[in-house]
Short mmCIF file of C-alpha atoms in Angstrom, two decimals:
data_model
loop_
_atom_site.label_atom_id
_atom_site.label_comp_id
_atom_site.label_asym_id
_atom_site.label_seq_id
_atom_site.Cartn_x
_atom_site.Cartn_y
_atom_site.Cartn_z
CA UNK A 1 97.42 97.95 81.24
CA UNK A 2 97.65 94.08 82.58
CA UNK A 3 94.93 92.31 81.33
CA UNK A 4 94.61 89.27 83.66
CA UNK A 5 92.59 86.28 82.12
CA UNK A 6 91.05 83.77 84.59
CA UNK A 7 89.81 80.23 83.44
CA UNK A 8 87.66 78.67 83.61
CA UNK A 9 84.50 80.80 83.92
CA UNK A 10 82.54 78.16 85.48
CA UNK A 11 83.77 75.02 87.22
CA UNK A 12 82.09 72.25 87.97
CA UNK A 13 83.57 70.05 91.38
CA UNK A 14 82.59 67.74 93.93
CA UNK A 15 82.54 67.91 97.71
CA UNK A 16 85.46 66.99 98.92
CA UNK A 17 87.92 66.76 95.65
CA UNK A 18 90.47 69.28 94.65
CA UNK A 19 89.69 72.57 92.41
CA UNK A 20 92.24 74.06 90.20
CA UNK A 21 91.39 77.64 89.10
CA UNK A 22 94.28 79.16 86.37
CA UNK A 23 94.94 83.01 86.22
CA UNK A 24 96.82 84.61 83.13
CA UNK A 25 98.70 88.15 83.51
CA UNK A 26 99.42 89.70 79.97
CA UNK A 27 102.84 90.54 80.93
CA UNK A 28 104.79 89.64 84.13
CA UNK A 29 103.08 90.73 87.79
CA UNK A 30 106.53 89.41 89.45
CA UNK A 31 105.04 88.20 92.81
CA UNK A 32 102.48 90.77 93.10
CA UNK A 33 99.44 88.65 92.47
CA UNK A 34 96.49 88.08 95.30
CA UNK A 35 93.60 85.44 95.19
CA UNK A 36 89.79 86.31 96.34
CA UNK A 37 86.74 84.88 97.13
CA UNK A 38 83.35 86.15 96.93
CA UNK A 39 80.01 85.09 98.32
CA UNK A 40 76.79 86.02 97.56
CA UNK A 41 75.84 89.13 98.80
CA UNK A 42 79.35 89.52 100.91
CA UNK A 43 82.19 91.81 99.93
CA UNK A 44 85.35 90.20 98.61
CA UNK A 45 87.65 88.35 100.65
CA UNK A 46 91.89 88.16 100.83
CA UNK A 47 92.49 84.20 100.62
CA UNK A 48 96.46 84.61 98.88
CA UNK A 49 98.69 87.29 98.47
CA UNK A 50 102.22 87.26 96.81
CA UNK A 51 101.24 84.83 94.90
CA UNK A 52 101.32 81.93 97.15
CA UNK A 53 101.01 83.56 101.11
CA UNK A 54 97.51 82.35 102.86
CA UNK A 55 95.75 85.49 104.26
CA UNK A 56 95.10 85.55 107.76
CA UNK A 57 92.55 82.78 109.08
CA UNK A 58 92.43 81.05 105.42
CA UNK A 59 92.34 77.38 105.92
CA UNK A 60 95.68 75.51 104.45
CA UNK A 61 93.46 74.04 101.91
CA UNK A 62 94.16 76.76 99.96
CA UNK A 63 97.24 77.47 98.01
CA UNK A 64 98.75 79.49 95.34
CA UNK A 65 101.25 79.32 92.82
CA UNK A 66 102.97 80.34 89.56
CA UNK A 67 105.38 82.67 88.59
CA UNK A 68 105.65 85.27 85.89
CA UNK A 69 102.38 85.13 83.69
CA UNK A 70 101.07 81.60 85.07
CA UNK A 71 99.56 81.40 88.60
CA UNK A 72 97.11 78.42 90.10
CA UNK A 73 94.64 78.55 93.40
CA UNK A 74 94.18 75.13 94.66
CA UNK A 75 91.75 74.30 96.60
CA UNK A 76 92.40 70.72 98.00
CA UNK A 77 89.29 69.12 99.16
CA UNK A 78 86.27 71.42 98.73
CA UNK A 79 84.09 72.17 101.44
CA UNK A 80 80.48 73.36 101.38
CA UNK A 81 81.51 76.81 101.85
CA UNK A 82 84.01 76.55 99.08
CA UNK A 83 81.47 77.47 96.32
CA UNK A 84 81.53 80.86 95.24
CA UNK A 85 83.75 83.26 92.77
CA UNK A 86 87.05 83.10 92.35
CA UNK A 87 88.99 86.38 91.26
CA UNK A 88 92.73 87.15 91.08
CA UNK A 89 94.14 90.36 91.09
CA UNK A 90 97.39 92.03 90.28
CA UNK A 91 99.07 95.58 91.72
CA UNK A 92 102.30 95.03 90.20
CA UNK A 93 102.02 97.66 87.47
CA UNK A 94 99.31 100.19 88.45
CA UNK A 95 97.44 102.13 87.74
CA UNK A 96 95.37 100.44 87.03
CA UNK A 97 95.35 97.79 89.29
CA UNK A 98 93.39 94.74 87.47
CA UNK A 99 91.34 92.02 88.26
CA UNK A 100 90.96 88.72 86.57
CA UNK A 101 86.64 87.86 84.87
CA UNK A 102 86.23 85.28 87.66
CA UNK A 103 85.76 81.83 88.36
CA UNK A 104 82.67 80.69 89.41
CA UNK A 105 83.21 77.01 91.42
CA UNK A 106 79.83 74.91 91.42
CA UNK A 107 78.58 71.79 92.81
CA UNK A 108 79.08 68.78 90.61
CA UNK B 1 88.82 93.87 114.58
CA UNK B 2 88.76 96.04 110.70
CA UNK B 3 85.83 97.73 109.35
CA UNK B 4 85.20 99.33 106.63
CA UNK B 5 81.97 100.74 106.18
CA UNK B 6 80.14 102.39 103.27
CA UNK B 7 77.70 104.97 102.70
CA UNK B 8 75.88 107.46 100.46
CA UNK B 9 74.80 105.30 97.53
CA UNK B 10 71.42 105.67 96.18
CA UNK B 11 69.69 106.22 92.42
CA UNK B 12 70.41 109.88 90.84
CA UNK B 13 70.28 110.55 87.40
CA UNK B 14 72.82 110.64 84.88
CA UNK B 15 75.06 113.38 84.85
CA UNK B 16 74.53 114.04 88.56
CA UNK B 17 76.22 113.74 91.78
CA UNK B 18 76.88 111.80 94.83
CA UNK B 19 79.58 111.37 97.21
CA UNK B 20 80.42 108.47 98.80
CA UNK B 21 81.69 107.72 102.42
CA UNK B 22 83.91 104.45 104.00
CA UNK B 23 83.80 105.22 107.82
CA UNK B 24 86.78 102.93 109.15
CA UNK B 25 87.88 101.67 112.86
CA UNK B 26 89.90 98.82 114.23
CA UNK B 27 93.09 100.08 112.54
CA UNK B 28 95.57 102.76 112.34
CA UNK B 29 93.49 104.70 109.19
CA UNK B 30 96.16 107.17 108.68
CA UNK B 31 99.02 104.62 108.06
CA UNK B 32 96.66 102.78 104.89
CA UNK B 33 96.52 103.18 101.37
CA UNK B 34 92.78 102.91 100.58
CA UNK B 35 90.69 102.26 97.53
CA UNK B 36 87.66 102.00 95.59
CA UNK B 37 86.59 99.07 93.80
CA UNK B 38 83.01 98.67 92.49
CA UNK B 39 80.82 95.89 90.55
CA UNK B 40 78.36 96.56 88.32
CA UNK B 41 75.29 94.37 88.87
CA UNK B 42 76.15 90.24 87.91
CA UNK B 43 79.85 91.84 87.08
CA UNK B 44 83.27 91.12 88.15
CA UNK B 45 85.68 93.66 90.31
CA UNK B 46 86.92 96.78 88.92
CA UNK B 47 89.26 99.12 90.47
CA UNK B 48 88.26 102.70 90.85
CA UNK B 49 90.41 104.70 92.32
CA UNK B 50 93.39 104.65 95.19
CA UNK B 51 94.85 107.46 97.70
CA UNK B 52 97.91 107.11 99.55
CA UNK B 53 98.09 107.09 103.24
CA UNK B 54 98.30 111.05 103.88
CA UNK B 55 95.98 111.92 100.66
CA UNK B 56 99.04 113.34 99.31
CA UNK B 57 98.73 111.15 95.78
CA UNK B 58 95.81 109.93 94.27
CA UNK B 59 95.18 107.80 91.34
CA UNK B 60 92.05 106.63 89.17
CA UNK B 61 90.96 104.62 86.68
CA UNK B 62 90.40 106.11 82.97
CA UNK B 63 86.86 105.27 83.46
CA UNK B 64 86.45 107.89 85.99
CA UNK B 65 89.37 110.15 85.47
CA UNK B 66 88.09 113.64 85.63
CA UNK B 67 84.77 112.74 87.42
CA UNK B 68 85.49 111.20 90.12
CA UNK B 69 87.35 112.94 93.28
CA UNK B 70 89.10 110.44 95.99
CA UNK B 71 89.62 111.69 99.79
CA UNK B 72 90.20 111.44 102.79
CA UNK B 73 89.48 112.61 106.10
CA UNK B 74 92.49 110.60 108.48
CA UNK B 75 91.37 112.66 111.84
CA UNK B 76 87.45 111.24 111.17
CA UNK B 77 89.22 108.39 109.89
CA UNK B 78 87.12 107.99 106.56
CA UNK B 79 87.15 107.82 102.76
CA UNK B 80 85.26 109.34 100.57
CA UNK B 81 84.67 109.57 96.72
CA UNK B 82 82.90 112.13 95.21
CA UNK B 83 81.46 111.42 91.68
CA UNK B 84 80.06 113.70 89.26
CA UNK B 85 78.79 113.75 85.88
CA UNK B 86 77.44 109.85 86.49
CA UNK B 87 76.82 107.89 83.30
CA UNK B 88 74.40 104.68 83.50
CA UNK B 89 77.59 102.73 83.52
CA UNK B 90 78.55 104.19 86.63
CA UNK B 91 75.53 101.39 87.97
CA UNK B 92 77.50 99.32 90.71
CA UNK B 93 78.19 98.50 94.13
CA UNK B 94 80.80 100.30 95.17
CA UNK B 95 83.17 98.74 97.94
CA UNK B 96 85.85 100.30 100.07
CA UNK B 97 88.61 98.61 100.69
CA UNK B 98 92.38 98.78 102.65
CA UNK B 99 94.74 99.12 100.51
CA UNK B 100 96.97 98.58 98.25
CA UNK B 101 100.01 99.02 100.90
CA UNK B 102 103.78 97.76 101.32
CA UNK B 103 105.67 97.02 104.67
CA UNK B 104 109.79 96.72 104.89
CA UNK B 105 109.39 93.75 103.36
CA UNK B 106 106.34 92.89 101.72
CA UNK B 107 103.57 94.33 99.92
CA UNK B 108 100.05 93.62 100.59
CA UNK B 109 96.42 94.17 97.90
CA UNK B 110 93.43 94.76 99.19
CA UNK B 111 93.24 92.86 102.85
CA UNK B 112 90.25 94.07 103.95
CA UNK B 113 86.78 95.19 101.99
CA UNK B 114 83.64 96.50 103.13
CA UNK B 115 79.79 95.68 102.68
CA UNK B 116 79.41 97.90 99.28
CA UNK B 117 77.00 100.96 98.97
CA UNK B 118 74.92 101.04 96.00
CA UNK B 119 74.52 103.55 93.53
CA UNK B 120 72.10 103.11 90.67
CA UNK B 121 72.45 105.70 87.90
CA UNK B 122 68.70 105.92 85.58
CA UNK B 123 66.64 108.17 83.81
#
């Protein structure tokens, strides 16, 4: 099984600056490695898939990269509805197909 | 527009029964991979289980292996997942969602998720 290792838990960021959320694979995922986003009370959303390809209506604000075991979501200037959790995901080497702990991204 | 949405959750007892339902639209259900993913309450994501497009191959996680059926219905164009024998640690929202699925040329996770039914498993 991948294990996929997402830090940090919590992160702490201001309106408006960038957020920089770091996912782990235990062994390589190739390019088979999505981002989501999750609200309160609101299923999961697709924001990157193959690593670094914005889902459908995701704002260019967001962006993904890495390569291997190493992948980054970057959010560049965080907007109100920005805060929430953060989970990556890989289906490279399934089953089972594996999700990261989360990130959670707070207000500063 | 897709939509994906659940039903049949509720509170049963451990070592009981319930079967879910995903009742989809706005897509070609038939030509999907779908899943199950749940969350346990204040949790993170865990996959469940996965059937291909025709129902043809199915595949679970070891939590459920053995307890859980995955289906599909493709001319009523829903999902379902049967689970048996529930355990308290079967407590979650359970979410249906497209998916996994690969094109010519690329291969896509799980694009498109539904509201979550809940299913609460207590003595």
């Amino acid at each position: 099984e991948i294990v996929m290792t997402q830090s940090p838990a919590t992160l702490s960021v201001s309106p408006g600056e960038r957020a920089t959320l770091s996912c782990r694979a235990s062994q390589s995922v190739g390019t088979n490695l999505a981002w989501y986003q999750q609200k309160p009370g609101q299923g999961p959303r697709l924001l990157i898939y193959g690593v670094s390809t914005r889902a459908t209506g995701i704002p260019a604000r967001f962006s993904g990269s890495g390569s291997g075991t190493e992948f980054t979501l970057t959010i560049s200037s965080l907007q109100p509805e920005d805060f929430a959790v953060y989970y990556c995901q890989q289906n490279d080497d399934w089953p089972p197909i594996t999700f990261g702990q989360g990130t959670r991204l707070e207000v500063k | 527009e897709v939509q994906l949405v659940e039903s049949g959750g509720g509170f049963v007892q451990p070592g009981g029964s319930l079967r879910l339902s995903c009742a989809a639209s706005g897509f070609s259900f038939s030509s999907y991979a779908m899943s199950w993913v749940r969350q346990a309450p204040g949790k993170g994501l865990e996959w469940v289980s996965n059937i291909g497009h025709s129902g043809s191959s199915t595949y679970f996680a070891d939590s459920v292996k053995g307890r859980f059926t995955i289906s599909r219905d493709n001319s009523r164009t829903t999902l379902y997942l049967q689970m048996n024998s529930l355990r308290a640690e079967d407590t979650a929202l359970y979410y249906c969602a497209r998916g996994p699925y690969c094109t010519s040329s690329t291969c896509y996770p799980f694009d498109s998720w539904g509201q979550g039914t809940l299913v609460t498993v207590s003595s």
